[in-house]
Amino acid sequence: MEEAIENKPNSEQQLDANFKYLPFFNKTQPVIILILLGFIFYINSINNESALDDGIAIHQNEFVLKGATQIKNIFTHDDYYFFYKRMNASDQLFGGRYRPLGTASYAIEQEFIGTYRTGFYYFCQDLNNNGIVDDKQIDYTSEIGKNETNFECNELRTKYENRKVKGAECLNCWDLNKNGNNDFEEDLNHDGVFNEVDCQVKGAGLRHLNNVIIYILCCLAFYTLLKKFIFKTNPDFAFVTALLFLIHPVHTEVVAYVFGRHHLLCFLFSCYTLIYCLKYASNKSFFNIFISALSFLLALFSGEFSFLLFILIPLTLYVFADNKKTLLLYLILISVFAFYLFMRVNSVYMGAGRLDTEPLNNPYAFATGEEKFATKIYMLLYYLKQSIFPYPLISDYSFDSISYRNFASWDFWLSVIINLSLLFYAVAQTIKKNVLGYGLLVYFISIIPCCQLLFPTSVVFIESFLFHASIGVCIVLTILLFKLLEILKTPEKKYRTVLLTSFIVLIVVSLIVVVNRNADWKNDVTLFFKDVKKQPRSVLILGNAGARWIDLADTREITGVAIPGGDTAVFNDYNGTLTISDEDMKLFNAKTKREAALKKGINFLDTAVKLHPQYVNGFLNLGLAHFKLYSDEQCILNWKRAEKLYPDNPYLQSYYSVYQKVLSEKYNAARTKNEFENAEKYLLYLHFVNPKNEEGLENLCQLYFDIKHYEACKNRLKELLKLDPKNNIGNELTVKLKELAGK
């Protein structure tokens, strides 16, 4: 036992020691068990679709959708380049986001799924204004005056000359058999609707399968590191540690969520970097130094957690390497980092930017200095708790998930005592080359990038932050487990029985948690409907749960009636989350389930904007909900609030475009029925939404003239002629008013 905890390098140690307590008789059996358990735990995640930032990383990333031909562009642009572009955003995240290896893997997968040459799932525009849809790449000038090159559609439905620019000429991305019809088998997400979501679902299983495979490779790489170097004389410890890592429920986020791949790749190549650095320390071969340098570069291209290798490599070599003459290794690794830094600086915006006062990006925006520090220290206790007892599992901890602490908070002081005690112990024991101390120190080092004490992050905590840190946690838990059995003086004959029984129970419990959590990550609907019950104060979760109820209020699952064009045989209740109960009907005083669904969404969104009064998406979706409830005043009120906060929001402009047409139709219907009061109301709404809508002002002036509200007509004519002094209707009405005044 002591040999496993106290690392004492000795060339005569048996590197391939036999298992003492676990029933393995060769090197292959534990590897097979890890592979099988990896698939058993995560195979149901291949049914998942997309969630959270998958949209930004994959579906809104033109480089990814165009496929592997864009890998060069992927390595020379910020990961969020197209997100900033679409949102008309000038401010970028602190230090940029540069994880090109994961993004490149998505582009390679897209080659197998099917590429989109325009970079969009659906695109049909006459970019060069020549009156036809060209079937070749063309040069054009963008709306902001930039010279660009792209195709005008992904694929034409028909091949002939003089193609008029209309949507019918371009194939829909979900039209798999290219027959121009919405066939039921093309509704890939089984929601009864044919849209871009079906295109996003296409091939999602491949992406999730690759995540599972990479995760298993991570576990095997970690097991190799443990068996060959950390617990090289005790394979039982090595396997148990790798097993604990594999079944840890907190890892569901990085495996069941495609965007978690950058964590997986970073971990995988970090492990290989450590393995080959240790190999180089004992065998100064060029191959070892080459593989360690290559692994280090790939880890850097995968994610920022790889920066920790600058601490972990010398620490690991100090504790486990026999030969410390590694100057050449460090020089080469520094050269690799210099190359990476050159690539990053020339690809992303590295400036700190201005102070972000948006609490969804800066969770401490409203906190005092004392509250910031106290809350950050408290969160170290929460990190520790989730590492050992990962419950509940929640997708978001942004504002206002965690209440601010101060120096009077008891859990702040508890965190100080526990974490400082463990840190001091870790340092003291690591100096003595104690593996327990090493594991603890690796844990503390691994949470440096995410605890906000040194570097700002947009959330106080997310589960993926613990992925790398769980290396140290699993090492410590393994040692403590065997230490406990030793303290209890378990008879050697019962040792194996107790150990195997304990692990069978632990595996079963973890399996239940992991499989259920994998299902939660199916898509945004299942994820937020589940998480809003566990975390009812997260603005992001509340906002997304509310938005999804609004989106799905018209589906067959809610209304009982299939959407026109939808598959009447398809039923998708999103893992049982999309249901309206009798209690919901009573609570929201709703006459229909559709109304209850919309009001349920409004309830979540109202809570979100109360917690965060500048939540733009909250007001956008509240406006949409009231639009669907035919409440024009509340609809306009909420959209105007969003406009005040974010005037150039592209979604708002899209909503306004549709809403102006709806108000015009309502005006025409009311005018036809001689309902002048309603006609005036709709025109006033239209004018409030867009004061520069010339047609709306023309109709308003004409209406006032016809119902003999001449003074009101005169006032509106001033606005109309200010917009367009040559407006025909405006000038005609002005002449008529003058004639009436003369009489």
XYZ file of C-alpha atoms in Angstrom:
743
model
C 0.000 0.000 0.000
C 2.726 2.469 0.960
C 4.578 1.736 -2.290
C 1.533 2.845 -4.234
C 1.273 6.119 -2.333
C 4.956 6.933 -1.964
C 6.506 7.089 -5.424
C 10.048 5.744 -5.218
C 11.614 5.479 -8.675
C 13.652 2.322 -8.983
C 14.886 0.795 -12.200
C 14.432 -2.664 -10.742
C 10.724 -2.170 -10.072
C 8.470 -4.541 -11.963
C 6.729 -2.262 -14.482
C 4.203 -4.880 -15.517
C 3.169 -6.083 -12.070
C 0.280 -8.498 -11.762
C -3.133 -7.586 -10.402
C -3.502 -8.541 -6.771
C -7.172 -7.905 -6.022
C -8.903 -7.570 -9.390
C -9.617 -10.727 -11.427
C -7.446 -9.855 -14.454
C -4.852 -12.287 -15.763
C -3.351 -10.306 -18.656
C -2.931 -6.749 -19.952
C -5.800 -6.961 -22.430
C -8.658 -7.763 -20.055
C -8.787 -4.407 -18.187
C -8.601 -2.551 -21.506
C -11.548 -4.555 -22.860
C -13.549 -3.845 -19.686
C -12.916 -0.096 -20.000
C -13.935 -0.103 -23.670
C -17.128 -2.080 -22.972
C -18.113 0.105 -20.030
C -17.442 3.233 -22.085
C -19.909 2.115 -24.746
C -22.441 0.848 -22.192
C -22.426 4.171 -20.334
C -22.653 6.447 -23.354
C -24.089 4.509 -26.290
C -27.537 6.065 -25.781
C -26.022 9.514 -26.397
C -25.772 8.724 -30.125
C -29.549 9.371 -30.253
C -28.903 12.969 -29.242
C -29.195 15.925 -31.596
C -27.832 19.413 -30.832
C -27.857 21.555 -27.715
C -26.493 24.836 -26.364
C -23.411 26.043 -28.281
C -23.600 23.298 -30.927
C -25.474 25.868 -32.976
C -22.631 28.400 -32.831
C -19.846 25.827 -33.231
C -21.413 23.772 -36.029
C -24.742 24.854 -37.501
C -23.970 28.580 -37.749
C -20.340 28.038 -38.725
C -20.006 28.430 -42.490
C -16.540 26.863 -42.491
C -17.896 23.674 -40.907
C -20.879 23.373 -43.248
C -18.644 23.828 -46.296
C -16.533 20.878 -45.132
C -12.871 19.922 -44.992
C -11.885 22.392 -47.732
C -12.195 25.132 -45.086
C -9.736 23.684 -42.563
C -7.202 26.389 -43.401
C -9.805 29.062 -42.624
C -10.754 27.260 -39.413
C -7.151 27.486 -38.193
C -6.978 31.209 -39.031
C -10.248 32.477 -37.510
C -11.873 32.800 -34.099
C -14.266 29.955 -33.288
C -17.066 32.516 -32.902
C -16.229 34.479 -36.067
C -19.559 33.814 -37.772
C -21.531 34.275 -34.560
C -20.109 37.774 -34.160
C -20.798 38.438 -37.829
C -24.443 37.326 -37.691
C -25.153 39.212 -34.479
C -23.542 42.434 -35.748
C -21.331 42.260 -32.652
C -18.167 44.323 -32.359
C -17.260 43.283 -28.803
C -15.686 39.847 -28.490
C -15.001 37.495 -25.610
C -11.908 38.112 -23.512
C -8.846 36.672 -25.274
C -10.923 35.219 -28.122
C -11.852 31.571 -28.623
C -9.315 29.500 -30.544
C -9.887 25.730 -30.520
C -9.480 24.888 -34.210
C -8.810 21.150 -33.879
C -12.298 20.387 -32.591
C -13.880 22.651 -35.206
C -11.806 20.983 -37.933
C -13.117 17.598 -36.779
C -16.681 18.861 -37.267
C -15.791 19.942 -40.812
C -14.344 16.507 -41.582
C -17.519 14.876 -40.253
C -19.527 17.191 -42.493
C -17.869 15.570 -45.511
C -19.540 12.288 -44.532
C -22.841 13.911 -43.541
C -23.076 16.172 -46.595
C -21.580 19.604 -47.202
C -23.381 22.860 -48.015
C -21.382 24.934 -50.464
C -22.946 28.243 -49.380
C -22.143 27.675 -45.707
C -25.863 27.721 -44.850
C -28.422 24.935 -44.623
C -30.776 26.929 -46.817
C -29.677 29.751 -49.077
C -31.224 31.176 -52.254
C -30.199 34.735 -53.094
C -29.294 36.696 -56.204
C -26.061 38.033 -54.747
C -24.806 39.674 -57.953
C -28.254 41.114 -58.836
C -28.314 39.659 -62.349
C -31.908 38.442 -62.049
C -31.184 34.700 -61.977
C -29.914 32.083 -59.532
C -26.411 31.248 -60.721
C -25.152 27.698 -60.342
C -21.538 28.748 -59.986
C -19.447 30.662 -57.500
C -19.749 34.411 -57.981
C -18.140 37.589 -56.660
C -20.374 40.153 -54.992
C -20.419 43.070 -52.575
C -21.951 42.358 -49.158
C -24.389 44.617 -47.317
C -21.511 46.193 -45.415
C -19.585 46.914 -48.614
C -17.112 44.038 -48.353
C -16.047 42.078 -51.452
C -16.918 38.419 -50.964
C -17.238 35.174 -52.919
C -19.951 32.540 -52.510
C -22.566 30.452 -54.266
C -26.151 31.703 -54.616
C -27.658 28.358 -53.578
C -26.601 24.944 -52.370
C -28.266 23.087 -55.201
C -30.810 24.058 -57.849
C -34.027 22.100 -58.060
C -34.185 22.521 -61.847
C -31.497 23.034 -64.472
C -32.454 25.622 -67.086
C -31.574 29.131 -68.193
C -33.223 32.359 -67.034
C -33.855 31.001 -63.551
C -35.948 33.533 -61.665
C -34.899 34.234 -58.092
C -37.418 32.478 -55.901
C -37.210 29.881 -53.159
C -38.806 27.192 -55.323
C -35.720 27.134 -57.538
C -33.452 25.959 -54.692
C -33.562 22.561 -53.052
C -34.475 22.466 -49.375
C -31.709 20.974 -47.257
C -34.113 18.374 -45.834
C -35.203 17.226 -49.306
C -33.005 14.125 -49.197
C -34.441 12.447 -52.293
C -34.535 15.773 -54.186
C -38.103 15.313 -55.396
C -39.292 18.737 -54.266
C -41.749 17.273 -51.733
C -41.802 17.097 -47.946
C -41.712 13.338 -47.454
C -42.404 12.003 -43.973
C -39.070 10.180 -43.773
C -37.334 13.551 -44.243
C -38.690 14.785 -40.895
C -35.536 13.595 -39.145
C -36.280 14.996 -35.700
C -39.866 13.676 -35.764
C -41.521 16.950 -34.808
C -44.015 16.935 -37.694
C -42.349 19.989 -39.281
C -39.936 20.271 -42.186
C -37.270 22.913 -41.529
C -33.561 23.499 -40.931
C -33.696 21.580 -37.651
C -34.048 18.392 -39.717
C -30.813 19.310 -41.500
C -29.088 19.885 -38.165
C -30.219 16.475 -36.933
C -28.899 14.770 -40.055
C -25.635 13.064 -39.123
C -25.854 14.045 -35.448
C -25.470 10.388 -34.467
C -22.068 10.266 -36.174
C -20.858 13.283 -34.214
C -22.040 11.782 -30.918
C -20.524 8.381 -31.729
C -17.190 10.068 -32.359
C -17.458 11.790 -28.979
C -18.012 8.413 -27.293
C -15.027 6.890 -29.106
C -12.760 9.827 -28.203
C -13.908 9.591 -24.574
C -12.993 5.909 -24.451
C -9.599 6.766 -25.947
C -9.204 9.376 -23.196
C -9.882 6.744 -20.548
C -7.401 4.330 -22.145
C -4.737 7.037 -22.410
C -5.294 7.930 -18.760
C -5.083 4.244 -17.807
C -1.776 3.967 -19.683
C -0.403 6.993 -17.823
C -1.504 5.498 -14.518
C -0.263 1.963 -15.147
C 3.079 2.859 -16.678
C 4.090 5.746 -14.441
C 1.821 6.845 -11.573
C 0.933 3.402 -10.149
C 3.534 1.383 -12.027
C 3.892 -1.236 -9.284
C 0.183 -1.521 -8.521
C -2.078 -2.125 -11.536
C -5.090 -2.482 -9.210
C -4.783 1.186 -8.297
C -4.314 2.150 -11.950
C -7.426 0.316 -13.126
C -9.635 1.509 -10.265
C -8.594 5.130 -10.904
C -9.319 4.812 -14.639
C -12.645 3.145 -13.842
C -13.679 5.931 -11.468
C -12.780 8.445 -14.164
C -14.800 6.602 -16.812
C -17.999 6.285 -14.759
C -17.869 9.772 -13.193
C -21.315 11.313 -13.919
C -19.923 14.849 -14.161
C -18.384 13.855 -17.509
C -21.770 13.543 -19.221
C -21.568 17.153 -20.382
C -18.357 16.698 -22.370
C -19.455 13.380 -23.905
C -23.194 13.747 -24.571
C -22.756 17.322 -25.843
C -20.940 17.585 -29.200
C -19.335 20.926 -28.317
C -17.631 19.156 -25.403
C -15.254 17.599 -27.927
C -12.617 20.292 -27.479
C -12.340 19.179 -23.829
C -12.047 15.544 -24.920
C -9.342 16.228 -27.494
C -7.455 18.499 -25.114
C -7.509 15.801 -22.406
C -6.490 13.036 -24.823
C -3.461 14.861 -26.200
C -2.514 16.198 -22.765
C -2.319 12.617 -21.529
C -0.102 11.627 -24.444
C 2.076 14.687 -23.841
C 2.657 13.573 -20.249
C 3.215 9.936 -21.255
C 5.881 10.725 -23.838
C 7.542 13.355 -21.666
C 7.931 10.681 -18.995
C 9.166 8.210 -21.601
C 11.702 10.758 -22.807
C 12.914 11.263 -19.251
C 13.841 7.567 -19.076
C 14.765 7.066 -22.729
C 16.212 10.083 -24.541
C 14.980 9.020 -27.988
C 14.006 11.401 -30.781
C 10.704 9.532 -31.240
C 9.602 10.254 -27.657
C 10.418 13.949 -27.876
C 8.731 14.212 -31.292
C 5.495 12.571 -30.100
C 5.441 14.656 -26.934
C 5.887 17.869 -28.965
C 3.218 16.842 -31.498
C 0.780 15.866 -28.734
C 1.435 19.174 -26.988
C 0.665 21.124 -30.179
C -2.564 19.163 -30.757
C -3.568 19.738 -27.133
C -2.984 23.483 -27.574
C -5.102 23.516 -30.737
C -7.846 21.695 -28.797
C -8.351 24.035 -25.855
C -6.953 26.446 -23.315
C -6.762 23.811 -20.558
C -3.599 22.608 -22.310
C -1.814 25.701 -20.936
C -1.758 23.840 -17.625
C 0.809 21.454 -19.091
C 3.439 24.109 -18.415
C 2.832 23.324 -14.730
C 1.839 19.661 -14.978
C 4.833 18.515 -17.047
C 7.560 19.647 -14.621
C 5.405 18.598 -11.666
C 4.861 15.108 -13.089
C 8.516 14.715 -14.069
C 9.563 15.772 -10.568
C 7.364 13.152 -8.888
C 7.655 10.216 -11.309
C 10.736 10.580 -13.538
C 14.063 8.913 -12.747
C 16.176 11.201 -14.930
C 15.605 14.929 -14.553
C 17.871 16.068 -17.432
C 15.118 17.342 -19.691
C 16.314 20.796 -20.810
C 16.065 19.877 -24.502
C 12.484 18.700 -23.959
C 11.487 22.017 -22.394
C 13.162 24.023 -25.164
C 11.256 22.106 -27.836
C 7.941 22.429 -25.978
C 8.491 26.183 -25.605
C 9.173 26.388 -29.353
C 5.908 24.523 -30.021
C 4.042 26.951 -27.789
C 5.622 29.904 -29.590
C 4.319 28.538 -32.910
C 0.852 28.071 -31.409
C 0.910 31.580 -29.970
C 1.882 32.971 -33.376
C -1.104 31.177 -34.944
C -3.482 32.359 -32.237
C -2.396 35.997 -32.249
C -2.804 36.158 -36.018
C -6.202 34.454 -35.960
C -8.204 35.908 -33.082
C -8.641 39.188 -31.265
C -6.456 38.893 -28.166
C -7.344 42.183 -26.470
C -9.079 42.317 -23.129
C -11.728 44.662 -24.511
C -13.892 46.861 -22.379
C -15.425 45.735 -19.094
C -18.436 43.562 -19.883
C -21.429 44.720 -17.867
C -23.707 42.037 -19.308
C -24.238 39.607 -16.378
C -24.730 36.638 -18.733
C -21.100 37.165 -19.804
C -19.898 38.562 -16.474
C -21.692 36.838 -13.564
C -20.165 39.275 -11.072
C -21.343 42.408 -12.901
C -23.626 43.406 -10.001
C -21.374 42.221 -7.152
C -19.268 44.373 -4.836
C -15.565 43.667 -4.444
C -16.239 41.764 -1.237
C -19.032 39.720 -2.827
C -16.877 38.853 -5.844
C -14.032 37.516 -3.739
C -16.229 35.705 -1.208
C -18.359 34.058 -3.913
C -15.310 32.903 -5.865
C -13.866 31.317 -2.733
C -17.218 29.687 -1.922
C -17.343 28.224 -5.440
C -14.128 26.316 -4.698
C -16.150 24.396 -2.124
C -18.860 23.749 -4.719
C -16.230 22.497 -7.185
C -15.008 20.054 -4.555
C -18.514 18.925 -3.704
C -19.451 18.284 -7.373
C -16.195 16.404 -7.911
C -17.045 13.932 -5.155
C -20.844 13.973 -5.165
C -22.001 15.198 -8.601
C -25.626 16.026 -7.868
C -27.584 17.727 -9.263
C -26.207 17.832 -12.802
C -27.143 21.151 -14.440
C -26.166 22.607 -17.803
C -25.819 26.241 -16.774
C -24.627 28.195 -13.753
C -24.661 31.679 -15.224
C -26.368 34.671 -13.582
C -28.355 34.343 -11.161
C -27.718 30.656 -10.381
C -25.462 31.228 -7.392
C -26.305 33.855 -4.790
C -23.485 36.220 -3.923
C -21.580 35.471 -0.716
C -19.819 37.903 1.615
C -17.366 37.694 4.502
C -20.228 36.926 6.899
C -21.268 33.803 4.955
C -20.505 30.591 6.827
C -19.844 28.589 3.657
C -17.223 31.140 2.578
C -15.203 30.408 5.721
C -15.808 26.665 5.422
C -14.425 26.821 1.888
C -11.380 28.772 3.068
C -10.589 26.236 5.813
C -11.129 23.098 3.702
C -9.405 24.279 0.525
C -6.416 25.867 2.255
C -5.917 22.764 4.396
C -6.038 20.494 1.356
C -3.781 22.778 -0.668
C -1.123 22.954 2.053
C -1.278 19.174 2.471
C -1.040 18.687 -1.311
C 2.076 20.860 -1.609
C 3.780 19.308 1.400
C 3.130 15.744 0.252
C 4.038 16.434 -3.379
C 7.432 17.714 -2.270
C 7.871 14.264 -0.699
C 6.787 12.697 -4.021
C 3.641 11.317 -2.460
C 1.044 10.285 -5.069
C -1.860 11.357 -2.858
C -0.384 14.846 -2.617
C 0.252 14.832 -6.373
C -3.395 13.963 -7.076
C -4.648 16.763 -4.848
C -2.259 19.264 -6.405
C -3.324 18.256 -9.934
C -6.927 18.936 -8.915
C -6.114 22.439 -7.654
C -3.982 23.229 -10.701
C -6.743 22.062 -13.034
C -9.345 24.421 -11.619
C -7.085 27.482 -11.982
C -8.488 28.494 -15.422
C -12.116 28.299 -14.329
C -12.312 29.432 -10.698
C -12.176 33.128 -11.773
C -9.536 33.976 -9.202
C -7.007 34.595 -11.999
C -8.960 34.536 -15.281
C -12.500 35.787 -16.001
C -15.096 33.368 -17.374
C -18.719 33.912 -18.396
C -20.096 31.519 -15.755
C -19.288 30.755 -12.143
C -19.266 27.032 -12.880
C -19.979 24.464 -15.578
C -19.566 20.729 -15.245
C -17.037 20.473 -18.070
C -14.643 22.545 -15.925
C -14.207 19.462 -13.741
C -13.273 17.119 -16.588
C -9.519 17.706 -16.339
C -9.638 18.203 -12.576
C -11.178 14.754 -12.120
C -7.769 13.250 -12.912
C -6.582 14.306 -9.486
C -9.907 13.555 -7.820
C -9.944 9.951 -9.065
C -6.335 9.379 -8.005
C -7.136 10.633 -4.502
C -10.388 8.654 -4.211
C -8.645 5.440 -5.261
C -5.907 5.816 -2.664
C -8.421 6.695 0.054
C -10.590 3.711 -0.864
C -7.741 1.228 -0.487
C -6.563 3.042 2.630
C -10.038 2.662 4.139
C -10.077 -1.081 3.456
C -6.678 -1.295 5.100
C -7.836 0.676 8.154
C -10.887 -1.557 8.497
C -8.456 -4.494 8.497
C -10.448 -6.336 5.888
C -9.269 -9.955 5.719
C -7.336 -10.636 2.529
C -9.788 -13.364 1.504
C -12.678 -10.896 1.705
C -10.696 -7.984 0.256
C -11.499 -8.858 -3.348
C -15.155 -9.575 -2.564
C -15.633 -6.266 -0.764
C -13.824 -4.377 -3.521
C -15.760 -5.978 -6.396
C -19.102 -5.636 -4.618
C -18.451 -1.966 -3.924
C -17.599 -1.309 -7.536
C -20.571 -3.196 -8.913
C -22.866 -1.028 -6.783
C -21.020 2.138 -7.780
C -21.105 1.215 -11.478
C -24.838 0.482 -11.406
C -25.667 3.739 -9.601
C -23.430 5.772 -11.914
C -24.861 4.021 -14.975
C -28.405 5.015 -14.012
C -27.367 8.640 -13.486
C -25.286 8.843 -16.672
C -27.811 7.182 -18.989
C -30.610 9.439 -17.764
C -28.431 12.531 -18.042
C -27.377 11.544 -21.571
C -31.053 11.584 -22.534
C -31.433 15.080 -21.043
C -28.777 16.297 -23.487
C -30.813 15.163 -26.514
C -31.556 18.755 -27.532
C -32.309 22.185 -26.082
C -35.919 21.246 -25.318
C -35.185 18.169 -23.206
C -32.188 19.848 -21.564
C -33.838 23.083 -20.451
C -37.195 21.536 -19.545
C -35.344 19.206 -17.164
C -32.849 21.744 -15.815
C -35.343 24.537 -15.139
C -36.822 22.334 -12.419
C -33.405 21.891 -10.785
C -32.129 25.439 -11.253
C -35.062 27.915 -11.337
C -32.831 30.995 -10.926
C -30.550 30.679 -13.925
C -31.547 33.449 -16.343
C -30.210 31.448 -19.289
C -32.108 28.272 -18.359
C -35.308 30.211 -17.648
C -34.999 32.106 -20.912
C -34.361 29.007 -22.999
C -37.089 26.954 -21.303
C -39.551 29.793 -21.921
C -38.481 30.141 -25.552
C -38.881 26.420 -26.216
C -42.438 26.390 -24.802
C -43.293 29.249 -27.140
C -41.684 27.522 -30.132
C -43.566 24.269 -29.492
C -46.971 25.695 -28.513
C -48.360 25.035 -32.001
C -47.129 21.466 -32.323
C -49.399 18.450 -32.492
C -48.106 17.260 -29.122
C -49.679 20.358 -27.534
C -52.672 21.187 -29.732
C -53.590 17.679 -30.850
C -53.630 18.946 -34.441
C -50.745 18.434 -36.855
C -49.152 21.531 -38.335
C -50.116 21.934 -42.030
C -47.661 19.911 -44.063
C -46.599 17.909 -41.023
C -46.646 14.160 -40.548
C -49.838 13.248 -38.689
C -48.368 9.900 -37.657
C -45.365 11.396 -35.854
C -45.433 12.113 -32.145
C -42.449 13.579 -30.303
C -42.933 14.502 -26.656
C -39.203 15.175 -26.143
C -38.549 12.363 -23.675
C -41.804 13.036 -21.844
C -41.028 16.705 -21.112
C -43.473 18.295 -23.582
C -46.735 17.846 -21.695
C -49.420 20.201 -20.426
C -51.124 18.892 -17.290
C -54.527 19.733 -15.841
C -52.688 21.655 -13.135
C -51.052 23.783 -15.843
C -54.462 24.522 -17.359
C -55.795 25.695 -13.989
C -52.644 27.566 -13.004
C -52.591 29.667 -16.164
C -56.386 29.915 -16.491
C -56.033 28.649 -20.050
C -58.840 27.611 -22.374
C -56.582 25.527 -24.609
C -53.323 23.644 -24.151
C -51.746 25.960 -26.719
C -52.602 28.944 -24.547
C -51.278 27.142 -21.462
C -47.987 26.349 -23.235
C -47.554 29.987 -24.260
C -48.371 31.250 -20.773
C -46.006 28.693 -19.272
C -43.269 30.095 -21.492
C -44.227 33.646 -20.502
C -44.019 32.670 -16.827
C -40.415 31.474 -17.220
C -39.475 34.535 -19.268
C -41.103 36.971 -16.842
C -38.964 35.477 -14.067
C -35.867 35.755 -16.262
C -36.346 39.467 -17.065
C -37.129 40.242 -13.417
C -33.798 38.706 -12.442
C -32.058 40.388 -15.375
C -33.920 43.522 -16.597
C -31.546 43.885 -19.584
C -32.081 40.364 -20.933
C -32.601 41.045 -24.653
C -33.562 37.497 -25.665
C -36.077 37.421 -22.833
C -37.918 40.462 -24.193
C -37.678 39.156 -27.774
C -39.333 35.871 -26.819
C -41.912 37.560 -24.584
C -42.899 39.663 -27.582
C -43.165 36.533 -29.702
C -45.350 34.806 -27.105
C -47.752 37.754 -26.907
C -47.794 37.901 -30.704
C -48.986 34.292 -30.726
C -51.577 35.199 -28.075
C -52.760 38.103 -30.311
C -51.839 40.618 -27.601
C -50.455 43.401 -29.800
C -49.736 45.924 -27.065
C -47.674 43.496 -24.950
C -45.961 42.211 -28.080
C -44.847 45.692 -29.152
C -43.933 46.709 -25.601
C -41.525 43.813 -25.167
C -39.973 44.152 -28.604
C -39.434 47.880 -28.038
C -37.646 47.038 -24.780
C -35.394 44.674 -26.718
C -34.847 47.345 -29.380
C -33.755 49.878 -26.770
C -31.182 47.423 -25.424
C -29.965 46.026 -28.776
C -31.160 48.100 -31.783
C -29.265 46.071 -34.400
C -30.405 42.626 -33.193
C -30.974 40.599 -36.406
C -33.779 38.520 -34.882
C -35.681 41.656 -33.891
C -35.443 43.052 -37.412
C -36.782 39.752 -38.744
C -39.693 39.832 -36.275
C -40.492 43.429 -37.182
C -40.518 42.586 -40.889
C -43.100 39.837 -40.408
C -45.140 41.789 -37.859
C -45.499 44.821 -40.126
C -47.056 42.594 -42.793
C -49.424 41.097 -40.212
C -50.519 44.540 -39.003
C -51.082 45.659 -42.590
C -53.280 42.619 -43.190
C -55.239 43.330 -40.001
C -55.701 46.949 -41.114
C -56.964 45.920 -44.547
C -59.434 43.459 -43.006
C -60.740 46.071 -40.560
C -60.978 48.730 -43.298
C -62.940 46.379 -45.517
C -65.454 45.872 -42.707
C -65.541 49.632 -42.018
C -64.189 49.002 -38.523
C -62.398 52.354 -38.514
C -61.394 52.262 -34.851
C -59.614 48.940 -35.276
C -58.135 50.076 -38.570
C -56.679 53.140 -36.868
C -55.336 51.016 -33.998
C -53.448 48.651 -36.305
C -51.958 51.534 -38.289
C -50.815 53.241 -35.097
C -49.206 49.985 -33.972
C -47.518 49.746 -37.363
C -46.245 53.312 -37.120
C -44.933 52.715 -33.603
C -43.086 49.590 -34.736
C -41.568 51.365 -37.735
C -42.012 55.157 -37.963
C -40.368 55.026 -41.394
C -42.940 52.668 -42.915
C -44.159 54.941 -45.726
C -47.069 52.769 -46.808
C -48.383 52.633 -43.252
C -48.256 56.420 -42.951
C -50.008 56.791 -46.311
C -52.846 54.554 -45.117
C -53.066 56.394 -41.794
C -53.315 59.792 -43.520
C -55.924 58.447 -45.936
C -57.916 56.894 -43.084
C -57.998 60.157 -41.099
C -59.050 62.046 -44.201
C -61.819 59.580 -45.016
C -63.268 59.664 -41.480
C -62.880 63.458 -41.470
C -60.232 63.660 -38.730
C -58.575 66.434 -40.671
C -56.305 67.756 -37.922
C -54.900 64.291 -37.275
C -54.516 63.828 -41.032
C -52.613 67.111 -41.262
C -50.195 66.100 -38.474
C -49.474 62.716 -40.024
C -48.958 64.308 -43.447
C -46.106 66.325 -41.985
C -44.378 63.101 -40.982
C -45.062 61.456 -44.344
C -43.758 64.359 -46.426
C -40.717 64.658 -44.184
C -39.890 61.072 -45.110
C -40.606 61.650 -48.798
C -41.426 65.178 -49.976
C -42.461 63.781 -53.363
C -44.936 61.224 -51.980
C -47.963 61.285 -54.345
C -50.634 60.373 -51.798
C -49.204 62.855 -49.304
C -49.219 65.717 -51.790
C -52.703 64.843 -53.084
C -54.128 64.846 -49.547
C -52.367 68.136 -48.787
C -54.079 69.754 -51.786
C -57.456 68.347 -50.722
C -57.016 69.677 -47.164
C -56.208 73.128 -48.543
C -59.308 73.019 -50.725
C -61.453 72.080 -47.735
C -59.885 74.882 -45.686
C -60.691 77.354 -48.484
C -64.312 76.325 -48.478
